[in-house]
GROMACS .gro file of C-alpha atoms in nm:
model
  367
    1MET     CA    1  14.740  16.056 -11.915
    2ASP     CA    2  14.966  16.367 -11.797
    3ASP     CA    3  15.103  16.471 -11.482
    4THR     CA    4  15.111  16.844 -11.546
    5CYS     CA    5  14.769  16.927 -11.524
    6PRO     CA    6  14.646  17.274 -11.334
    7PRO     CA    7  14.488  17.378 -11.068
    8GLY     CA    8  14.119  17.348 -11.005
    9ALA     CA    9  14.072  17.111 -11.372
   10VAL     CA   10  13.734  16.928 -11.504
   11PHE     CA   11  13.755  16.625 -11.733
   12ALA     CA   12  13.497  16.448 -11.876
   13SER     CA   13  13.391  16.092 -11.768
   14TYR     CA   14  13.544  15.836 -11.970
   15LEU     CA   15  13.888  16.025 -11.789
   16MET     CA   16  14.034  15.887 -11.452
   17ARG     CA   17  14.188  16.031 -11.195
   18VAL     CA   18  14.472  15.857 -10.963
   19ARG     CA   19  14.580  16.042 -10.693
   20PRO     CA   20  14.898  15.804 -10.549
   21ASP     CA   21  14.892  15.844 -10.116
   22PRO     CA   22  15.245  16.009 -10.142
   23GLU     CA   23  15.417  15.827  -9.796
   24ILE     CA   24  15.362  15.503 -10.093
   25ALA     CA   25  15.447  15.664 -10.435
   26LEU     CA   26  15.581  15.904 -10.575
   27PRO     CA   27  15.320  16.023 -10.906
   28SER     CA   28  15.632  16.062 -11.137
   29PHE     CA   29  15.691  15.668 -11.049
   30LEU     CA   30  15.281  15.648 -11.139
   31HIS     CA   31  15.291  15.858 -11.418
   32TYR     CA   32  15.642  15.622 -11.578
   33PHE     CA   33  15.482  15.255 -11.473
   34MET     CA   34  15.206  15.402 -11.666
   35LYS     CA   35  15.367  15.414 -11.991
   36SER     CA   36  15.528  15.101 -11.906
   37PRO     CA   37  15.455  14.705 -12.114
   38GLN     CA   38  15.340  14.613 -11.814
   39TYR     CA   39  15.078  14.832 -11.733
   40TRP     CA   40  15.018  14.790 -12.121
   41VAL     CA   41  14.990  14.484 -12.054
   42LYS     CA   42  14.794  14.463 -11.728
   43ILE     CA   43  14.547  14.760 -11.878
   44ASN     CA   44  14.470  14.571 -12.213
   45ASN     CA   45  14.332  14.241 -11.958
   46ALA     CA   46  14.101  14.407 -11.780
   47ALA     CA   47  13.949  14.600 -12.072
   48VAL     CA   48  13.582  14.465 -12.106
   49GLY     CA   49  13.386  14.579 -12.429
   50ILE     CA   50  13.287  14.537 -12.770
   51GLY     CA   51  13.388  14.775 -12.998
   52LEU     CA   52  13.558  15.050 -12.810
   53ALA     CA   53  13.698  14.888 -12.514
   54ASN     CA   54  13.730  15.048 -12.200
   55VAL     CA   55  13.918  14.969 -11.830
   56ASN     CA   56  13.616  15.125 -11.538
   57GLY     CA   57  13.773  15.260 -11.183
   58THR     CA   58  13.725  14.933 -10.986
   59LYS     CA   59  13.958  14.716 -11.248
   60LEU     CA   60  14.197  15.054 -11.264
   61GLY     CA   61  14.171  15.054 -10.836
   62ALA     CA   62  14.287  14.667 -10.877
   63MET     CA   63  14.569  14.668 -11.117
   64SER     CA   64  14.879  14.558 -10.907
   65VAL     CA   65  15.138  14.795 -10.909
   66PRO     CA   66  15.538  14.731 -10.840
   67VAL     CA   67  15.602  14.991 -10.553
   68PRO     CA   68  15.950  15.012 -10.421
   69PRO     CA   69  16.052  15.213 -10.109
   70LEU     CA   70  16.058  15.603 -10.183
   71ALA     CA   71  16.483  15.646 -10.205
   72VAL     CA   72  16.471  15.411 -10.481
   73GLN     CA   73  16.137  15.588 -10.632
   74ARG     CA   74  16.318  15.911 -10.639
   75LEU     CA   75  16.634  15.759 -10.829
   76LEU     CA   76  16.442  15.552 -11.089
   77THR     CA   77  16.245  15.862 -11.173
   78SER     CA   78  16.585  16.061 -11.179
   79LEU     CA   79  16.727  15.804 -11.450
   80LEU     CA   80  16.377  15.764 -11.668
   81ASP     CA   81  16.373  16.187 -11.644
   82SER     CA   82  16.744  16.116 -11.807
   83VAL     CA   83  16.650  15.845 -12.059
   84ASN     CA   84  16.300  16.039 -12.118
   85THR     CA   85  16.443  16.400 -12.225
   86ALA     CA   86  16.716  16.228 -12.432
   87ASN     CA   87  16.459  15.997 -12.603
   88LEU     CA   88  16.218  16.353 -12.700
   89SER     CA   89  16.476  16.486 -12.783
   90ALA     CA   90  16.549  16.205 -13.021
   91THR     CA   91  16.165  16.245 -13.115
   92ASN     CA   92  16.190  16.592 -13.217
   93HIS     CA   93  16.516  16.555 -13.385
   94LEU     CA   94  16.331  16.277 -13.611
   95ALA     CA   95  16.048  16.483 -13.659
   96SER     CA   96  16.250  16.760 -13.809
   97ALA     CA   97  16.391  16.526 -13.990
   98ARG     CA   98  16.036  16.430 -14.151
   99LYS     CA   99  15.948  16.802 -14.246
  100ALA     CA  100  16.234  16.857 -14.376
  101ILE     CA  101  16.187  16.524 -14.631
  102GLU     CA  102  15.864  16.663 -14.681
  103ARG     CA  103  16.000  16.996 -14.791
  104PHE     CA  104  16.186  16.889 -15.011
  105ARG     CA  105  15.918  16.605 -15.151
  106GLN     CA  106  15.668  16.940 -15.254
  107SER     CA  107  16.045  17.161 -15.352
  108VAL     CA  108  16.131  16.871 -15.617
  109LEU     CA  109  15.744  16.897 -15.756
  110ALA     CA  110  15.763  17.285 -15.761
  111ALA     CA  111  16.081  17.283 -16.013
  112ALA     CA  112  15.919  16.957 -16.191
  113CYS     CA  113  15.601  17.204 -16.267
  114SER     CA  114  15.772  17.567 -16.287
  115GLY     CA  115  16.059  17.463 -16.595
  116ALA     CA  116  16.352  17.449 -16.370
  117LEU     CA  117  16.396  17.079 -16.344
  118THR     CA  118  16.386  17.061 -16.665
  119ARG     CA  119  16.590  17.411 -16.797
  120GLU     CA  120  16.932  17.168 -16.904
  121TRP     CA  121  16.789  16.985 -17.092
  122ARG     CA  122  16.537  17.213 -17.308
  123ARG     CA  123  16.861  17.384 -17.358
  124GLU     CA  124  17.019  17.028 -17.562
  125ASN     CA  125  16.651  16.939 -17.666
  126PRO     CA  126  16.502  17.271 -17.818
  127SER     CA  127  16.290  17.089 -18.097
  128ALA     CA  128  16.011  17.027 -17.820
  129ASP     CA  129  15.718  17.259 -17.908
  130ALA     CA  130  15.400  17.284 -17.702
  131ALA     CA  131  15.197  17.390 -18.047
  132GLN     CA  132  15.279  17.028 -18.193
  133LEU     CA  133  15.093  16.908 -17.799
  134ALA     CA  134  14.861  17.154 -17.856
  135ALA     CA  135  14.735  16.998 -18.203
  136GLU     CA  136  14.702  16.671 -18.083
  137LEU     CA  137  14.499  16.687 -17.762
  138GLU     CA  138  14.269  16.932 -17.996
  139SER     CA  139  14.266  16.621 -18.224
  140THR     CA  140  14.220  16.379 -17.985
  141ARG     CA  141  13.968  16.568 -17.825
  142LEU     CA  142  13.768  16.622 -18.106
  143GLU     CA  143  13.761  16.243 -18.188
  144VAL     CA  144  13.658  16.143 -17.846
  145LEU     CA  145  13.402  16.387 -17.809
  146GLY     CA  146  13.253  16.495 -18.101
  147PRO     CA  147  13.255  16.831 -18.400
  148ARG     CA  148  12.944  16.920 -18.061
  149ALA     CA  149  13.139  16.860 -17.733
  150LYS     CA  150  13.157  17.208 -17.547
  151PRO     CA  151  13.465  17.347 -17.562
  152PRO     CA  152  13.675  17.317 -17.253
  153VAL     CA  153  13.618  17.485 -16.893
  154PRO     CA  154  13.837  17.831 -16.952
  155ILE     CA  155  14.132  17.929 -16.601
  156ALA     CA  156  13.974  18.043 -16.316
  157GLU     CA  157  14.316  18.169 -16.192
  158ALA     CA  158  14.429  18.548 -16.287
  159GLU     CA  159  14.742  18.525 -16.216
  160LEU     CA  160  14.959  18.188 -16.270
  161PRO     CA  161  15.346  18.180 -16.281
  162GLU     CA  162  15.516  18.203 -16.595
  163LEU     CA  163  15.637  17.936 -16.753
  164PRO     CA  164  15.842  17.872 -16.983
  165PRO     CA  165  15.825  17.953 -17.385
  166THR     CA  166  15.761  17.615 -17.496
  167TRP     CA  167  15.492  17.525 -17.191
  168GLN     CA  168  15.153  17.593 -17.135
  169TRP     CA  169  14.907  17.676 -16.950
  170LEU     CA  170  14.594  17.454 -17.012
  171SER     CA  171  14.279  17.364 -16.803
  172VAL     CA  172  14.200  17.047 -16.653
  173ASP     CA  173  13.887  17.039 -16.870
  174ALA     CA  174  14.082  17.109 -17.111
  175LEU     CA  175  14.266  16.786 -17.042
  176ALA     CA  176  14.010  16.523 -17.012
  177ARG     CA  177  13.780  16.353 -17.167
  178ARG     CA  178  13.565  16.375 -16.830
  179VAL     CA  179  13.565  16.512 -16.514
  180VAL     CA  180  13.343  16.351 -16.223
  181ASP     CA  181  13.303  16.174 -15.869
  182GLY     CA  182  13.206  15.877 -15.816
  183VAL     CA  183  12.835  15.765 -15.723
  184HIS     CA  184  12.606  15.938 -15.472
  185LYS     CA  185  12.528  15.695 -15.230
  186THR     CA  186  12.635  15.484 -15.032
  187PRO     CA  187  12.638  15.107 -15.122
  188THR     CA  188  12.525  14.790 -14.983
  189TYR     CA  189  12.814  14.593 -14.887
  190VAL     CA  190  12.906  14.283 -14.916
  191GLU     CA  191  13.223  14.006 -14.763
  192ALA     CA  192  13.451  13.995 -15.149
  193GLY     CA  193  13.278  14.127 -15.480
  194ILE     CA  194  13.403  14.426 -15.622
  195PRO     CA  195  13.573  14.684 -15.398
  196PHE     CA  196  13.508  14.964 -15.351
  197ILE     CA  197  13.706  15.329 -15.295
  198THR     CA  198  13.688  15.606 -15.143
  199VAL     CA  199  13.900  15.863 -14.955
  200ARG     CA  200  14.049  15.666 -14.731
  201ASN     CA  201  14.178  15.437 -15.025
  202LEU     CA  202  14.342  15.681 -15.151
  203THR     CA  203  14.522  15.852 -14.857
  204ALA     CA  204  14.745  15.519 -14.692
  205GLY     CA  205  14.965  15.517 -14.811
  206ALA     CA  206  15.150  15.504 -15.178
  207GLY     CA  207  14.912  15.399 -15.461
  208ILE     CA  208  14.590  15.301 -15.454
  209SER     CA  209  14.528  15.069 -15.149
  210PHE     CA  210  14.337  14.768 -15.211
  211ASP     CA  211  14.423  14.657 -14.852
  212ASP     CA  212  14.101  14.779 -14.633
  213VAL     CA  213  13.889  14.794 -14.882
  214ARG     CA  214  13.517  14.744 -14.883
  215TYR     CA  215  13.408  14.544 -15.177
  216ILE     CA  216  13.052  14.586 -15.379
  217THR     CA  217  12.800  14.310 -15.606
  218GLU     CA  218  12.903  14.306 -15.978
  219PRO     CA  219  12.554  14.417 -16.117
  220ALA     CA  220  12.599  14.789 -15.814
  221HIS     CA  221  12.933  14.839 -15.998
  222ASP     CA  222  12.829  14.756 -16.341
  223GLU     CA  223  12.605  15.037 -16.240
  224TYR     CA  224  12.847  15.312 -16.084
  225VAL     CA  225  13.078  15.274 -16.341
  226LYS     CA  226  12.828  15.414 -16.559
  227ARG     CA  227  12.879  15.746 -16.393
  228ALA     CA  228  13.236  15.677 -16.340
  229HIS     CA  229  13.489  15.370 -16.494
  230PRO     CA  230  13.749  15.449 -16.351
  231GLU     CA  231  14.039  15.245 -16.608
  232LEU     CA  232  14.426  15.218 -16.605
  233GLY     CA  233  14.577  15.556 -16.692
  234ASP     CA  234  14.307  15.746 -16.550
  235ILE     CA  235  14.340  16.049 -16.194
  236LEU     CA  236  14.180  15.997 -15.867
  237ILE     CA  237  14.166  16.303 -15.674
  238SER     CA  238  14.032  16.290 -15.291
  239LYS     CA  239  13.748  16.556 -15.279
  240ASP     CA  240  13.640  16.550 -14.984
  241GLY     CA  241  13.772  16.596 -14.607
  242THR     CA  242  14.109  16.580 -14.691
  243ILE     CA  243  14.081  16.733 -15.039
  244GLY     CA  244  14.366  16.714 -15.331
  245VAL     CA  245  14.580  16.281 -15.236
  246THR     CA  246  14.610  16.203 -15.623
  247ARG     CA  247  14.638  15.869 -15.758
  248ALA     CA  248  14.706  15.747 -16.110
  249VAL     CA  249  14.554  15.474 -16.143
  250ARG     CA  250  14.784  15.151 -16.215
  251THR     CA  251  14.561  14.871 -16.205
  252ASN     CA  252  14.330  14.723 -16.466
  253ARG     CA  253  14.176  14.551 -16.179
  254PRO     CA  254  13.773  14.642 -16.163
  255PHE     CA  255  13.653  14.878 -15.873
  256SER     CA  256  13.422  15.164 -15.814
  257ILE     CA  257  13.453  15.492 -15.666
  258PHE     CA  258  13.226  15.665 -15.388
  259VAL     CA  259  13.147  16.091 -15.413
  260SER     CA  260  13.412  16.136 -15.203
  261VAL     CA  261  13.700  16.086 -15.548
  262ALA     CA  262  13.673  16.288 -15.881
  263MET     CA  263  13.793  16.114 -16.173
  264VAL     CA  264  14.015  16.277 -16.473
  265LYS     CA  265  14.006  16.074 -16.777
  266PRO     CA  266  14.338  16.244 -16.987
  267LEU     CA  267  14.284  16.254 -17.329
  268ILE     CA  268  14.636  16.177 -17.418
  269TYR     CA  269  14.677  15.849 -17.111
  270ALA     CA  270  15.132  15.898 -17.263
  271MET     CA  271  15.018  16.196 -16.964
  272SER     CA  272  14.912  16.018 -16.704
  273ASP     CA  273  15.275  15.984 -16.470
  274TYR     CA  274  15.253  16.318 -16.554
  275LEU     CA  275  15.033  16.442 -16.467
  276GLU     CA  276  15.004  16.285 -16.175
  277LEU     CA  277  15.309  16.454 -16.011
  278ALA     CA  278  15.165  16.774 -16.104
  279PHE     CA  279  14.804  16.761 -15.971
  280SER     CA  280  15.032  16.689 -15.618
  281SER     CA  281  15.249  16.980 -15.693
  282PRO     CA  282  15.289  17.348 -15.460
  283VAL     CA  283  15.121  17.493 -15.790
  284LEU     CA  284  14.752  17.265 -15.820
  285LYS     CA  285  14.764  17.244 -15.466
  286ARG     CA  286  14.704  17.651 -15.417
  287GLN     CA  287  14.404  17.639 -15.622
  288MET     CA  288  14.219  17.388 -15.489
  289LEU     CA  289  14.036  17.507 -15.291
  290GLY     CA  290  13.735  17.357 -15.082
  291VAL     CA  291  13.448  17.521 -14.959
  292GLY     CA  292  13.218  17.409 -14.702
  293SER     CA  293  13.188  17.589 -14.320
  294GLY     CA  294  13.279  17.180 -14.173
  295LEU     CA  295  13.350  16.889 -14.369
  296GLN     CA  296  13.586  17.065 -14.681
  297HIS     CA  297  13.454  16.962 -15.051
  298LEU     CA  298  13.686  17.035 -15.421
  299VAL     CA  299  13.383  17.101 -15.617
  300LEU     CA  300  13.411  16.920 -15.965
  301ARG     CA  301  13.355  17.301 -16.180
  302ASP     CA  302  13.645  17.393 -15.968
  303LEU     CA  303  13.848  17.164 -16.073
  304LYS     CA  304  13.811  17.160 -16.440
  305ALA     CA  305  13.889  17.517 -16.382
  306ASP     CA  306  14.186  17.441 -16.291
  307GLY     CA  307  14.541  17.581 -16.429
  308VAL     CA  308  14.774  17.274 -16.532
  309PRO     CA  309  15.094  17.357 -16.654
  310VAL     CA  310  15.179  17.179 -16.933
  311PRO     CA  311  15.508  17.096 -17.141
  312PRO     CA  312  15.602  16.829 -17.461
  313ILE     CA  313  15.495  16.516 -17.432
  314GLU     CA  314  15.859  16.432 -17.486
  315GLU     CA  315  16.001  16.675 -17.160
  316GLN     CA  316  15.703  16.484 -16.964
  317ALA     CA  317  15.877  16.143 -16.989
  318GLU     CA  318  16.198  16.354 -16.862
  319ILE     CA  319  16.025  16.526 -16.574
  320VAL     CA  320  15.875  16.236 -16.449
  321ARG     CA  321  16.218  16.029 -16.490
  322ARG     CA  322  16.417  16.341 -16.270
  323VAL     CA  323  16.094  16.377 -16.028
  324ASN     CA  324  16.044  15.947 -15.941
  325GLU     CA  325  16.484  15.946 -15.863
  326LEU     CA  326  16.435  16.196 -15.707
  327LEU     CA  327  16.117  16.078 -15.468
  328THR     CA  328  16.273  15.736 -15.527
  329LEU     CA  329  16.536  15.854 -15.264
  330ALA     CA  330  16.342  16.101 -15.061
  331ASP     CA  331  16.111  15.747 -14.960
  332GLY     CA  332  16.466  15.607 -14.886
  333LEU     CA  333  16.510  15.885 -14.583
  334GLN     CA  334  16.180  15.814 -14.514
  335GLN     CA  335  16.186  15.445 -14.394
  336ARG     CA  336  16.565  15.502 -14.243
  337ILE     CA  337  16.369  15.800 -14.031
  338GLU     CA  338  16.150  15.548 -13.958
  339ALA     CA  339  16.279  15.289 -13.878
  340ALA     CA  340  16.490  15.539 -13.633
  341SER     CA  341  16.207  15.643 -13.499
  342LYS     CA  342  16.078  15.240 -13.423
  343ARG     CA  343  16.435  15.229 -13.253
  344VAL     CA  344  16.329  15.513 -12.980
  345GLU     CA  345  16.041  15.398 -12.860
  346ARG     CA  346  16.174  15.012 -12.855
  347SER     CA  347  16.468  15.178 -12.634
  348PHE     CA  348  16.192  15.357 -12.450
  349GLN     CA  349  15.980  15.086 -12.386
  350ALA     CA  350  16.312  14.833 -12.298
  351VAL     CA  351  16.427  15.068 -11.987
  352LEU     CA  352  16.129  15.083 -11.887
  353ALA     CA  353  16.058  14.723 -11.858
  354LYS     CA  354  16.356  14.714 -11.682
  355ALA     CA  355  16.254  14.980 -11.388
  356PHE     CA  356  15.948  14.815 -11.298
  357ARG     CA  357  16.108  14.465 -11.299
  358GLY     CA  358  16.351  14.598 -11.076
  359GLU     CA  359  16.689  14.555 -11.324
  360LEU     CA  360  16.781  14.929 -11.271
  361VAL     CA  361  16.775  14.955 -10.898
  362PRO     CA  362  17.105  15.144 -10.828
  363ALA     CA  363  17.462  14.884 -10.583
  364GLY     CA  364  17.387  14.968 -10.268
  365VAL     CA  365  17.020  15.062 -10.202
  366ASP     CA  366  16.789  14.838 -10.101
  367PRO     CA  367  16.431  14.761 -10.368
   0.00000   0.00000   0.00000
């Protein structure tokens, strides 16, 4: 519903036009009524249809509307305009606060993965050395993949930021036992069984969401994990549509993944927590470029060649600790903002409800 439609506009069949009688109802008054709780109760009761509910013009035209005299409508509309202006101002401030918190999160991750966050820590812990980690990675690689394994894919990016002397740039492939995506076919779903994770389960909130998940049979799961077997400490990355959402696997619960999800199995699982935040950092996001003219896709060979800033193991643990503290603070502020946003919306709805119950009619005005 919009009261700013330009002259000469046309509209689609799923929209309806309401033209009030100027001697009975002001357009602005009707506009506010159609935002009120009373209106939405009526519209939901009138809605019909299986799947996508709808309301036709006949049902909308039969809807009863509480209509006071025009003088009262003008007064109520003026009052609601004032309340709405204050409501929009509060909403805009809260939106700005959300953006500020997201910028804070990204700046924390940027500082964490550039060495800035632990600059003082390195001065107090000069023994930490990247060479030791490089040797451990190579030893683990030979142990896990064997001496005949292909050398890791080199970093594709030519110009990456300078790192502290004890850090190193390594490709995703150099840090991983395997980089693979999930099954390339849509499975047959069942009512209960093994969870089947897609991009929506990575983007539903923090961590991997199992709340709104589809299920596959155990035999199908046994077949799918031959390609990609998610385990505790693995890193999942969304690779189709919404690119780069990263989640570490923090459960022993068995599940399978779809082709839209990439899995990175770390060579050293002690690095899992650091890798989760590194993959979420701006320096990795800039490298995760999708391809495709419509729906964007992250190609596995490109992911393998992305460069990861890698500090010594001891510093990784300190980075994770500090980042968790700062992001927990950001999460707390985010929760307060969301609570305030709900209060703003509830207060406006409460004012609308009173207005259309006749409780805001000014004294001395005949309703």
